[in-house]
Each structure stands twice: as structure tokens, then as C-alpha cells.
Short mmCIF file of C-alpha atoms in Angstrom, two decimals:
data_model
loop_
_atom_site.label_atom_id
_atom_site.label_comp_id
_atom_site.label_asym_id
_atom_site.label_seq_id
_atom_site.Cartn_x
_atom_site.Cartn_y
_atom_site.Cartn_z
CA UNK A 1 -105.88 78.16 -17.89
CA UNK A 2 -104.65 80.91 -21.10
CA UNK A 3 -101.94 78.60 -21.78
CA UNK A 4 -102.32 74.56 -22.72
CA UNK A 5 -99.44 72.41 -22.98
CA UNK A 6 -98.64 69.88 -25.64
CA UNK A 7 -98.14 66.92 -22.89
CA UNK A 8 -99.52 66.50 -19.53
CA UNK A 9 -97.68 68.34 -16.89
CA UNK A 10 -97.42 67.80 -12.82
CA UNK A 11 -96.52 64.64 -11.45
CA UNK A 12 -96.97 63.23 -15.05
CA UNK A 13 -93.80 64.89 -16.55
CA UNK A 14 -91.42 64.55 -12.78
CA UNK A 15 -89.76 61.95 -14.71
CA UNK A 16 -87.84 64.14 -16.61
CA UNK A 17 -85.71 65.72 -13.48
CA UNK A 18 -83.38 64.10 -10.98
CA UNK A 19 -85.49 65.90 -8.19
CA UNK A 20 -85.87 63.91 -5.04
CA UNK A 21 -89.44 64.42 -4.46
CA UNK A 22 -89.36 63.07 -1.05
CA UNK A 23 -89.37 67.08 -0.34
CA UNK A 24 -91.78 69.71 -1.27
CA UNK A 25 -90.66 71.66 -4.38
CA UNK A 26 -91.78 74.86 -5.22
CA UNK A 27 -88.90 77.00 -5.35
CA UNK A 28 -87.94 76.46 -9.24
CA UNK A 29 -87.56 80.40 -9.19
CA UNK A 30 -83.99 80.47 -6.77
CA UNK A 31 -81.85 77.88 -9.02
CA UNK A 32 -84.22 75.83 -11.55
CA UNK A 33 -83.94 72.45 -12.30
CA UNK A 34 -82.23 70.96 -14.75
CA UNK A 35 -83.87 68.18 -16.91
CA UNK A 36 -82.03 64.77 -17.35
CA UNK A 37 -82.15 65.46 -20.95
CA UNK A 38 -79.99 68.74 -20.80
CA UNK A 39 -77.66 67.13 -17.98
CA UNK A 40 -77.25 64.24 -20.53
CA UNK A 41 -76.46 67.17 -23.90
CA UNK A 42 -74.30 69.04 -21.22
CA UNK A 43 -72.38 65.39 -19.95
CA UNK A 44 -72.13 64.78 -24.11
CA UNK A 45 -70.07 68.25 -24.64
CA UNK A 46 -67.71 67.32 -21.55
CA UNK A 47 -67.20 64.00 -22.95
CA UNK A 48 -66.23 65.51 -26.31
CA UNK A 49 -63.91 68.05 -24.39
CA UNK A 50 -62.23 65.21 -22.65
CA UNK A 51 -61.29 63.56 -25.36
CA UNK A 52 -58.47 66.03 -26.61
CA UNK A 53 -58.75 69.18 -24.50
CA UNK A 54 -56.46 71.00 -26.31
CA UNK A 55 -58.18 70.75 -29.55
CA UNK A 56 -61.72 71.50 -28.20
CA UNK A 57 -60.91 74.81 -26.53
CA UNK A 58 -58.83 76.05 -29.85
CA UNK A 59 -60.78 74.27 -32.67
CA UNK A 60 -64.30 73.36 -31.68
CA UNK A 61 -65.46 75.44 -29.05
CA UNK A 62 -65.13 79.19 -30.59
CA UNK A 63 -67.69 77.81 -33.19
CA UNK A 64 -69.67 76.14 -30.96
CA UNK A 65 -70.23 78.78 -28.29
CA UNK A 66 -71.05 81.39 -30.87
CA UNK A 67 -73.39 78.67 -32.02
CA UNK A 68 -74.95 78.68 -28.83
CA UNK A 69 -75.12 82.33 -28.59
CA UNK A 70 -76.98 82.40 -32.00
CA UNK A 71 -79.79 79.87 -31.08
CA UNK A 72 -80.17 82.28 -27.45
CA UNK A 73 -80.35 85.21 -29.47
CA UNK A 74 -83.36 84.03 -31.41
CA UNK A 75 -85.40 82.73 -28.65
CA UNK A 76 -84.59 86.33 -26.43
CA UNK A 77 -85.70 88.42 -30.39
CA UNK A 78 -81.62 89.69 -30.11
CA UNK A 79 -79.04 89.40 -32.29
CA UNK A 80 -76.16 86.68 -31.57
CA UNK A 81 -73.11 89.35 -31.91
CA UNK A 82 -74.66 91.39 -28.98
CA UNK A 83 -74.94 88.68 -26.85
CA UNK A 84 -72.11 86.78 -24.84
CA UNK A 85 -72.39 84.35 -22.10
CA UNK A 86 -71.71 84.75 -18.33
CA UNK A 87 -71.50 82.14 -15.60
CA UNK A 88 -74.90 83.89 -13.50
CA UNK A 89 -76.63 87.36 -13.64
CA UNK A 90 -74.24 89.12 -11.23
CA UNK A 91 -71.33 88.14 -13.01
CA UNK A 92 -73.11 90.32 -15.88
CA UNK A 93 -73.94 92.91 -13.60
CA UNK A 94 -70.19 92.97 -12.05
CA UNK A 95 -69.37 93.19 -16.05
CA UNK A 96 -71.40 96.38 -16.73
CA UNK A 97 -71.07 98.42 -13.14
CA UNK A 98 -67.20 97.43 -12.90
CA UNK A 99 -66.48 98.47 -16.75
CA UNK A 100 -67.99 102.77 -15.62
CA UNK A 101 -65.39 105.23 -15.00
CA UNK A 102 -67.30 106.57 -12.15
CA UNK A 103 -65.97 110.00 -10.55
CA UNK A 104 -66.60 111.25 -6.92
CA UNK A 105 -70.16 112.78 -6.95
CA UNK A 106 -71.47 110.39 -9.69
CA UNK A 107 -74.81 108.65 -9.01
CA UNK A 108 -76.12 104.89 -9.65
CA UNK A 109 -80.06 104.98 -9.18
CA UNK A 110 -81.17 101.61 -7.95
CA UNK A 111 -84.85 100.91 -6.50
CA UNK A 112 -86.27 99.21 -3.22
CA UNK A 113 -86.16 95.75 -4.45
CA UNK A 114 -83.31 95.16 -5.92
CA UNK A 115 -81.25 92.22 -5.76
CA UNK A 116 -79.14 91.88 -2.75
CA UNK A 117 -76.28 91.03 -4.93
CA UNK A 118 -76.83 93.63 -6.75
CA UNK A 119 -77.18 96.37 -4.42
CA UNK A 120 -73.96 94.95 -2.96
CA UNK A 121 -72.29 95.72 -6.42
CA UNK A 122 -73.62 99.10 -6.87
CA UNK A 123 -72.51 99.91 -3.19
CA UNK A 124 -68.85 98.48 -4.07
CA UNK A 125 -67.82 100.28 -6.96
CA UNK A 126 -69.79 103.53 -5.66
CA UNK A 127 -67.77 103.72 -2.57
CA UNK A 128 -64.19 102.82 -4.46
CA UNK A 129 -64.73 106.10 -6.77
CA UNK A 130 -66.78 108.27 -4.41
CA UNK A 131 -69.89 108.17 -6.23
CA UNK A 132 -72.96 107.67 -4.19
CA UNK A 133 -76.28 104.86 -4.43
CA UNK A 134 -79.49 106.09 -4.90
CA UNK A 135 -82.52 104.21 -4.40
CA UNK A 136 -85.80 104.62 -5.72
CA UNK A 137 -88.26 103.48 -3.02
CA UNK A 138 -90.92 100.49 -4.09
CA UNK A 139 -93.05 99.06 -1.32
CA UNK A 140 -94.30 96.11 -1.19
CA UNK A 141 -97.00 94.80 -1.02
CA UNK A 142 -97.56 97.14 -4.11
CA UNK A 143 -100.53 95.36 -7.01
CA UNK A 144 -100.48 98.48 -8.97
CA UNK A 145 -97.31 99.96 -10.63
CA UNK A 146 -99.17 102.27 -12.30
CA UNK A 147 -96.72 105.30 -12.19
CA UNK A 148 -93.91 103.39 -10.98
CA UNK A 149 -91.64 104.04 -14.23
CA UNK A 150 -92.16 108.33 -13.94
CA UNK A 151 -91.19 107.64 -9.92
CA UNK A 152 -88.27 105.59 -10.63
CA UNK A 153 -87.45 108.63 -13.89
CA UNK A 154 -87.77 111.20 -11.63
CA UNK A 155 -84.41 109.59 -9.42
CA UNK A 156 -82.36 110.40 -12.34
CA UNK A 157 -80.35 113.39 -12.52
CA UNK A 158 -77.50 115.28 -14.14
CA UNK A 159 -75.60 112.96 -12.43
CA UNK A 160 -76.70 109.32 -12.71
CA UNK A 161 -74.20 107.67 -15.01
CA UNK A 162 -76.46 104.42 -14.72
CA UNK A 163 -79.60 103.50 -13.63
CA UNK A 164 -80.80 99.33 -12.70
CA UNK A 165 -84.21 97.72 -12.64
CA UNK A 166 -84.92 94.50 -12.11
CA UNK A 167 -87.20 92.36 -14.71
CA UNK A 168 -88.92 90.34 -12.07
CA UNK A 169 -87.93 91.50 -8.34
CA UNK A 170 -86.49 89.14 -6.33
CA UNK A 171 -87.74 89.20 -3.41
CA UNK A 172 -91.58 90.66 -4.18
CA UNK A 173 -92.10 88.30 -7.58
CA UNK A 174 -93.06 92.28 -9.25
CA UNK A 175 -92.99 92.26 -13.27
CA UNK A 176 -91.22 95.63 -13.72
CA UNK A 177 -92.49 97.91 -16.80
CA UNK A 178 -88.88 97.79 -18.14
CA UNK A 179 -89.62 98.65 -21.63
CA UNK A 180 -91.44 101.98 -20.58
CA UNK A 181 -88.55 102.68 -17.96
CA UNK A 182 -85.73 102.01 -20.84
CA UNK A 183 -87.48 104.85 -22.43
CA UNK A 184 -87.73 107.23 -19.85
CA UNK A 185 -84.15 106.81 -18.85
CA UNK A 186 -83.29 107.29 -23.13
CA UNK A 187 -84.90 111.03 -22.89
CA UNK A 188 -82.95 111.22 -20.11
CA UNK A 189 -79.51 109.98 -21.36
CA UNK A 190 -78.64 108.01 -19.11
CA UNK A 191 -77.76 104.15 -19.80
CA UNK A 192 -79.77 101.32 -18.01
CA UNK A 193 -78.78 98.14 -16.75
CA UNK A 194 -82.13 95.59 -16.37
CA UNK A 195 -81.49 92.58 -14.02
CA UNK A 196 -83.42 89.89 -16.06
CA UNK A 197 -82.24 87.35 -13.52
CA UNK A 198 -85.54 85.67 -13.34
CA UNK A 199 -86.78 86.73 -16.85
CA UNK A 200 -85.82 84.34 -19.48
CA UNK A 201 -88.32 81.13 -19.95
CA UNK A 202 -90.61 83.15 -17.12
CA UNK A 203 -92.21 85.72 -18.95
CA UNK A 204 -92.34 86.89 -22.85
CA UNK A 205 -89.13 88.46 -23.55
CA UNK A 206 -88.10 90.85 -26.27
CA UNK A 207 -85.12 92.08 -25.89
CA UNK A 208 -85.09 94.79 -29.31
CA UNK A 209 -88.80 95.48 -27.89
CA UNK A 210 -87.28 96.52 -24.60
CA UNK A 211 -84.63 98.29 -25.89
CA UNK A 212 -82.19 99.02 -22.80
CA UNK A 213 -78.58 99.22 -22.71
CA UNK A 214 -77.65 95.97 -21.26
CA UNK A 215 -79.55 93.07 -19.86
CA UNK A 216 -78.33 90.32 -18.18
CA UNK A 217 -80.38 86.90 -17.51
CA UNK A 218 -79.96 83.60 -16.43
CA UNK A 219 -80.72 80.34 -17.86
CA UNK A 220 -80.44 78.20 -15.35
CA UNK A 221 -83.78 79.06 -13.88
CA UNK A 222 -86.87 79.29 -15.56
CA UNK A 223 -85.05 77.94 -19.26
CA UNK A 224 -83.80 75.05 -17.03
CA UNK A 225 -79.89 74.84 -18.06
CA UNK A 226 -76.83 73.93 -16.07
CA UNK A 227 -76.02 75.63 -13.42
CA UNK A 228 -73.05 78.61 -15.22
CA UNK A 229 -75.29 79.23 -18.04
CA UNK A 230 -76.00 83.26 -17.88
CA UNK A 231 -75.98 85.89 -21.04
CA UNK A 232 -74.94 89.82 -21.00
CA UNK A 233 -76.65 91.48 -24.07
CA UNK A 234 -75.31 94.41 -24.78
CA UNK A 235 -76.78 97.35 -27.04
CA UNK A 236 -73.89 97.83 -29.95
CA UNK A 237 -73.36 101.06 -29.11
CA UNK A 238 -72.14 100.29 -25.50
CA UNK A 239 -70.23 97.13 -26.24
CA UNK A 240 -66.60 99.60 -26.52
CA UNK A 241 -64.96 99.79 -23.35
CA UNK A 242 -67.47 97.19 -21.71
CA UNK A 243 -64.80 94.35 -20.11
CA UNK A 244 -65.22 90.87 -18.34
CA UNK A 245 -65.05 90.83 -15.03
CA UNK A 246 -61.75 88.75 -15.62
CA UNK A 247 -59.32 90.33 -18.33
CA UNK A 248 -57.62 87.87 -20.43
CA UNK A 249 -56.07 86.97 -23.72
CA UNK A 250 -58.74 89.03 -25.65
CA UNK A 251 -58.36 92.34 -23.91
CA UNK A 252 -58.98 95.02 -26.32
CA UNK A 253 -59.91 92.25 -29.16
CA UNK A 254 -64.02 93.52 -28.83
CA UNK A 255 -66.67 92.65 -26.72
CA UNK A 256 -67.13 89.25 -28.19
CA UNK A 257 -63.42 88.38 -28.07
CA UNK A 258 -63.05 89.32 -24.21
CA UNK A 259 -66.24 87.57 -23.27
CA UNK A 260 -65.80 84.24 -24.80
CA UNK A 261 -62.58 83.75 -23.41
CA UNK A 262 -61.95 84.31 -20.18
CA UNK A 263 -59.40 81.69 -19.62
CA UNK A 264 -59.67 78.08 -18.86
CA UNK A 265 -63.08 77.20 -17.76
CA UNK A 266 -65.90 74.49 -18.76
CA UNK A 267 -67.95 76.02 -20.96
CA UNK A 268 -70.47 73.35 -21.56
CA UNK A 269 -73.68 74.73 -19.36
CA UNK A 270 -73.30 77.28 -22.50
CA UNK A 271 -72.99 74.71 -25.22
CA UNK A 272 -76.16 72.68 -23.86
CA UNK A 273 -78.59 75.85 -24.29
CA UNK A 274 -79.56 74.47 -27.23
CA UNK A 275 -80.94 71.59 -25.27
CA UNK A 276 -82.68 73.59 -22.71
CA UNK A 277 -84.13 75.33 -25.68
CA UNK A 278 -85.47 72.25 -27.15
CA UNK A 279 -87.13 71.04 -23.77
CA UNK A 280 -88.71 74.27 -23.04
CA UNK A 281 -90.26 74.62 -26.43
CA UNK A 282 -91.46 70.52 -26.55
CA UNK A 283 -92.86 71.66 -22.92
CA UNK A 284 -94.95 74.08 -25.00
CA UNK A 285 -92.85 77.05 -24.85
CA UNK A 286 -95.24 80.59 -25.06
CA UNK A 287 -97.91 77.88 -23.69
CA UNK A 288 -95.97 76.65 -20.97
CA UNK A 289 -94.96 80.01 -19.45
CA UNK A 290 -98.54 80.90 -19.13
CA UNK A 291 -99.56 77.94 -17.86
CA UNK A 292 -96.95 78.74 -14.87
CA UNK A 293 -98.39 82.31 -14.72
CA UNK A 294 -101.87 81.29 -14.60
CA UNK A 295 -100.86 78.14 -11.75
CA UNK A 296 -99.12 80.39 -9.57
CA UNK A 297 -102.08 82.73 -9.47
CA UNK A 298 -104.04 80.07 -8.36
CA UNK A 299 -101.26 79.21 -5.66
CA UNK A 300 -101.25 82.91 -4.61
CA UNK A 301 -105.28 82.91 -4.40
CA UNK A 302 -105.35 78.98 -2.69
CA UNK A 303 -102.91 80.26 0.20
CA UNK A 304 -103.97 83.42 0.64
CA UNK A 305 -107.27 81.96 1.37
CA UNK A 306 -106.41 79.41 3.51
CA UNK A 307 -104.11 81.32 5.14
CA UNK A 308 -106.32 83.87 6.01
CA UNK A 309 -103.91 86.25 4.84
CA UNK A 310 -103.20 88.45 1.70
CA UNK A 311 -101.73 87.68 -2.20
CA UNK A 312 -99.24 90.23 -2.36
CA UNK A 313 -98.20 90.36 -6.17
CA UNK A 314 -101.47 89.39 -7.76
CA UNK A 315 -101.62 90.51 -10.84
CA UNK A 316 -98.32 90.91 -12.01
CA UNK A 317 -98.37 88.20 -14.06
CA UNK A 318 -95.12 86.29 -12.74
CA UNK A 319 -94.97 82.28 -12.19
CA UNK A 320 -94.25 83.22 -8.56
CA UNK A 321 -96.53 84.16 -6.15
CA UNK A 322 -95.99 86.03 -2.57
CA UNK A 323 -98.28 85.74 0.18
CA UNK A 324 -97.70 86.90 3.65
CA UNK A 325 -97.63 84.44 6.17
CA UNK A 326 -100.24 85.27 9.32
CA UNK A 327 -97.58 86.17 11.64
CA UNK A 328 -98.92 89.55 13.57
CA UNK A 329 -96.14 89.96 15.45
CA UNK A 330 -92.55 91.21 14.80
CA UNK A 331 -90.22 91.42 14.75
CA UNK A 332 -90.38 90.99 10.73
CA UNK A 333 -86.36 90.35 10.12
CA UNK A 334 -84.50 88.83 7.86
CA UNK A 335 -83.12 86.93 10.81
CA UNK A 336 -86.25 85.63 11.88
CA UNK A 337 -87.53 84.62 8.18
CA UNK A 338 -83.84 82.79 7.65
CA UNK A 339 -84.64 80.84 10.56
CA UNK A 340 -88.78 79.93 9.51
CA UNK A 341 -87.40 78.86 6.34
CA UNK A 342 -84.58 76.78 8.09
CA UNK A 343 -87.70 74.69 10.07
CA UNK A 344 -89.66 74.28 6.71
CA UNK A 345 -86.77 72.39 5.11
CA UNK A 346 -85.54 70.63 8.43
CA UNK A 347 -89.45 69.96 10.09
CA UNK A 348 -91.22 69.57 7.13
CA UNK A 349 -89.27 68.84 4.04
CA UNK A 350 -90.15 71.90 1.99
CA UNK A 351 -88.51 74.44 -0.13
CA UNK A 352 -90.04 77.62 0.26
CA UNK A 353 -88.08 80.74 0.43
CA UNK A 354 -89.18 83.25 2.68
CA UNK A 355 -88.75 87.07 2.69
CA UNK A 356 -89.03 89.73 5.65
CA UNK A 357 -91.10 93.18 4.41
CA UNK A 358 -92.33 95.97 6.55
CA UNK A 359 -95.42 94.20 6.46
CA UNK A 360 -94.57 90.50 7.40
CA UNK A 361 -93.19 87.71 6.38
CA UNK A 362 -93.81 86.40 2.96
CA UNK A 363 -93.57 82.99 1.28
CA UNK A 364 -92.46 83.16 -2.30
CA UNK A 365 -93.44 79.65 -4.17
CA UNK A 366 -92.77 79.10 -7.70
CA UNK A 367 -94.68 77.16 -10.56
CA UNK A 368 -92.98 74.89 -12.72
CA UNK A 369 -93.87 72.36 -15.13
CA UNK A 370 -93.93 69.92 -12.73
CA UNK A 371 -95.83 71.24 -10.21
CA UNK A 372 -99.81 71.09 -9.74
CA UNK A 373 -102.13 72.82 -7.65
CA UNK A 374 -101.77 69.98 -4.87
CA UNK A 375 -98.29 70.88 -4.36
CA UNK A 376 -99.59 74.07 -2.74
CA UNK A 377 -102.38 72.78 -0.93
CA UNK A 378 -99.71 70.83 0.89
CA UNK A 379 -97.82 74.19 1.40
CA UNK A 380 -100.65 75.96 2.82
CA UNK A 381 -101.42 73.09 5.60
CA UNK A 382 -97.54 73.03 6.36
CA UNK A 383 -97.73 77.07 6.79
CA UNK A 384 -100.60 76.48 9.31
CA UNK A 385 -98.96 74.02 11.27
CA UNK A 386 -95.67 75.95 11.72
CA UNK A 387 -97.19 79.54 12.18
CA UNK A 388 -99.36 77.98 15.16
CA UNK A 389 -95.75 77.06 16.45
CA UNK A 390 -95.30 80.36 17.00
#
């Protein structure tokens, strides 16, 4: 492996989280994990909240949350006055879509695999003002993306008032060349939104480097805070007239103002970033990411093979890895994969999301720190045994 880790990882480091590891864990990717060590900074903040609420919320936590924001910034290569903290991803993206004075006829170009969530979003506020979805089609399986930024460009039109991409797709673990598509959609004046759901803590991230309009990420996966620990960063020339999802006390006040204060709320998965920081960078940081790359290409690669079936994202250079399970038959529904995933957890104790594509059925498995290549040698025999239930 590219990337070598200060301290031992696998089963050597399980210690750290409150995971029952009765079950089968590789599914970091849908809602991390959050060490004992954060919990304990995040359980610290609460305590100090609790002990005069009144005074915390006026005199300590401003400071402290911009604080937070600051240490974020330098670990995404941002600035901490362009970035402002959201409870997930889609409350960011709810932020952004819900903030554009869309007219009937107006266009929002999303592509194939976008976020369900998302999509749903886009769909919402299109139909409320009459403008219309457009989708850029991505297949999948799809190794080479070679071209994929001038096909997604060429969606964009007179009309498109905004365009979104996702960092790391969802459901088809797909690095997206955002930085190349920021630019195209710059020539063509038109603002872009990235979904960076699954970027931070996943892959390198460089968010001047990129250079979009807005990106929105959560923390909560692959950095491994609480749960309600998500960031908006917004370009500086976009922050005017860009509001919360709830208005408040600070409507009007600037984009920092309206963001940090939504009303009452416990803002302590934001204060203990600093923590999750810490523990991804003693976990090796830059090291540790590839280390997750590199392991779930040899999960891909390990199932594929003794599956018998095909690695559909190799390549991409993502810590999750999608290989199709060897069902030949359809139908391949969403329906159907909701209910194989329902038997992994209740017959055989194991996380694995599992995602319904034109061409199958796919298992999406993460790689974590804790996880080692055993974990998906036990995946693969479990896949056997419930496919020949078929």
C-alpha cells in the first residue's frame, strides 16, 4: 500500500469506536463512526453548555463555533469566513437551491447519479417556480470518465441558473473531475453547487483548488464527527442573498450571521471538529486516506474475483468499492436490492448497502481504519451463500 499509517490499523485500532462488532462493518461510507475520543470532546462541550445555558449560547459559543470553523477551513485549504456549518449535506444543498429566484423556464442541470436527496430538492423547488430538471446521463458501470466534464458542460444552456455534481457519487462510489467541471461551468457563467457529501477525510480536498461556487460536505463520515456536523462553503462572491434554510434572528446580518444562528439548537457535533481533526490526523491523515483507497481496491478486486463477477468503479480512486453481485436475473429494482440488503443485516449480520443499476445489483463496501482485508473475505462468502438463495 501508497499510504502507511503511523499505528497499526484493523482489528488493532477497533478499540477506539463503540461499534458492536458482533456484525460485519463495512459501510463507514453511509454515516461514519464516531470515535470514543470525539464522543467524549463532544459529551465535554454539552457538559460545559449545561452548566449555564444561557451564558454558553450568548458568551462562549459565537467564539467557539467560529473557532471551529477556522480549524475546518484549514484542513479543507478554505478560508474560515466562507465557511459555516450545517447539520448534513442536504441541509447545505436545501441552503443553496432554496436561496435561487428561479423563474418558469429556468433550468437546474443535475447528472445520473446524483443523490436521491438531492434530486428530490432540485425537483421541489423546480416545480414550485416552473423551472424544469435536467439531467446529464452517467452510466454505470462507467471506469473511464474521460470526457465526462465536456458531456456534463454541454447540458448547460442560456438557461441553467445552476448546475450540481457530486464529489464522490453515491450510489456508484465515482470520483467526479469537479475541479475541471467548476471550470467549464465558469466559461459558461453559470454557478455550481458540488455535493461533497462523501468528500471530506475520503479523498484530498482543496477547496480554493476546486474553485466552485458552493460546496457542501459532511463530517460525520469519512472525518468521523457527531452525527449534525456538516459545512456550506461558499465562494465570497455568492454569500449575498444566500439564506439558511431556517430564517432567524440574523436575517439580513451576512452569511455568517444567518448561518451560525439558527435558533436554539446543540451545536456541539460542530464544536468537537477539532477532535475529529486530531484523530484523523494521529490516524495518519494524507496516509490514512490512501491507505483506505488502496484497501478498498483490494476489496473491489478480492470480491469481484470470488464472486465471479465485475469491479465496477476500479480506478476511481475512492475508499469504496462497487461490485455487482452475480444475480442474472431481474428484475434489478430498488425494491428487490432494499429487500437483499434487509436479509444481509437480519440472516447474516452485515452492513452492506446495496444499489439496483441497469446492470445488476451492486454491493457498495467501504474501508475504514478499522477494517482489514478479512473483513471482506467474510463479505464475499456471505454474498455466495445468499445469491445461491436465490
Amino acid at each position: 500500500m501508497h499510504g502507511t499509517s503511523p499505528i497499526a490499523l484493523g482489528q488493532a485500532i477497533r478499540h477506539e469506536w463503540a461499534l458492536d462488532w458482533s456484525k460485519l462493518t463495512v459501510n463507514h461510507g453511509a454515516f461514519g463512526a464516531t470515535p470514543k475520543v470525539v464522543l467524549a470532546a463532544q459529551t465535554a462541550w454539552r457538559d460545559k453548555m449545561e452548566e449555564q445555558p444561557s451564558f454558553f449560547m450568548r458568551g462562549i459559543l459565537p467564539k467557539a463555533l467560529r473557532a471551529s470553523a477556522e480549524a475546518l477551513a484549514a484542513f479543507l485549504n478554505a478560508e474560515g469566513q466562507d465557511v459555516s456549518f450545517v447539520d448534513n449535506a442536504t441541509t447545505g444543498c436545501n441552503a443553496v437551491l432554496r436561496s435561487l429566484d428561479l423563474k418558469p423556464g429556468d433550468e437546474i442541470l443535475l447528472h445520473g447519479q446524483a443523490y436521491g436527496a438531492v434530486a428530490n430538492t432540485a425537483r421541489y423547488v423546480a416545480e414550485r417556480s416552473g423551472a424544469r430538471v435536467v439531467i446529464a446521463e452517467l452510466p454505470f458501470p462507467e471506469t473511464n470518465l474521460t470526457g465526462f466534464a465536456g458531456r456534463f458542460a454541454a447540458g448547460l444552456t442560456a438557461r441553467t441558473r445552476i448546475a450540481i455534481i457530486d464529489h464522490v457519487t453515491s450510489p456508484s462510489a465515482l470520483v467526479l473531475p469537479v475541479a475541471e467541471i467548476a471550470r467549464a461551468c465558469r466559461e459558461a457563467g453559470v454557478p455550481l453547487l458540488v455535493d461533497g457529501a462523501h468528500g471530506p477525510g475520503q479523498v484530498e480536498l482543496n477547496l480554493k483548488a476546486i474553485d466552485a461556487d458552493y460546496y457542501v460536505g459532511n463530517c460525520h463520515k469519512w472525518l468521523a464527527a457527531p452525527k449534525g456536523c456538516a459545512f456550506l462553503w461558499t465562494r465570497r462572491d455568492r454569500q449575498a442573498g444566500l439564506h439558511p434554510t431556517t430564517i432567524s434572528h440574523g436575517f439580513q446580518g451576512g452569511y455568517l450571521t444567518e448561518f451560525d444562528w439558527t435558533g436554539t439548537r446543540d451545536a456541539t457535533p460542530q464544536l468537537a471538529i477539532e477532535a475529529a481533526l486530531a484523530f484523523h490526523e494521529r490516524l495518519g491523515g494524507k496516509a490514512l486516506r490512501q491507505r483506505n483507497i488502496d484497501l478498498a481496491r483490494q476489496a473491489g478486486e478480492l470480491l469481484a474475483e470470488r464472486l465471479g463477477s465485475t469491479y465496477g468503479n476500479a480506478g476511481h480512486g475512492s475508499a469504496m468499492a462497487m461490485v455487482r453481485l452475480p444475480i442474472e436475473t431481474g428484475p434489478f429494482t430498488k425494491d428487490r436490492a432494499t429487500a437483499l440488503r434487509g436479509r444481509l443485516l437480519d440472516e447474516y449480520a452485515t452492513d452492506a448497502p446495496l444499489h439496483a443499476h441497469p446492470s445488476g445489483i451492486w454491493v457498495r463496501v467501504s474501508a475504514h481504519a478499522y477494517n482489514e482485508i478479512g473483513d471482506y473475505e467474510m463479505l464475499a462468502e456471505i454474498c455466495r451463500k445468499l445469491v445461491k438463495t436465490i
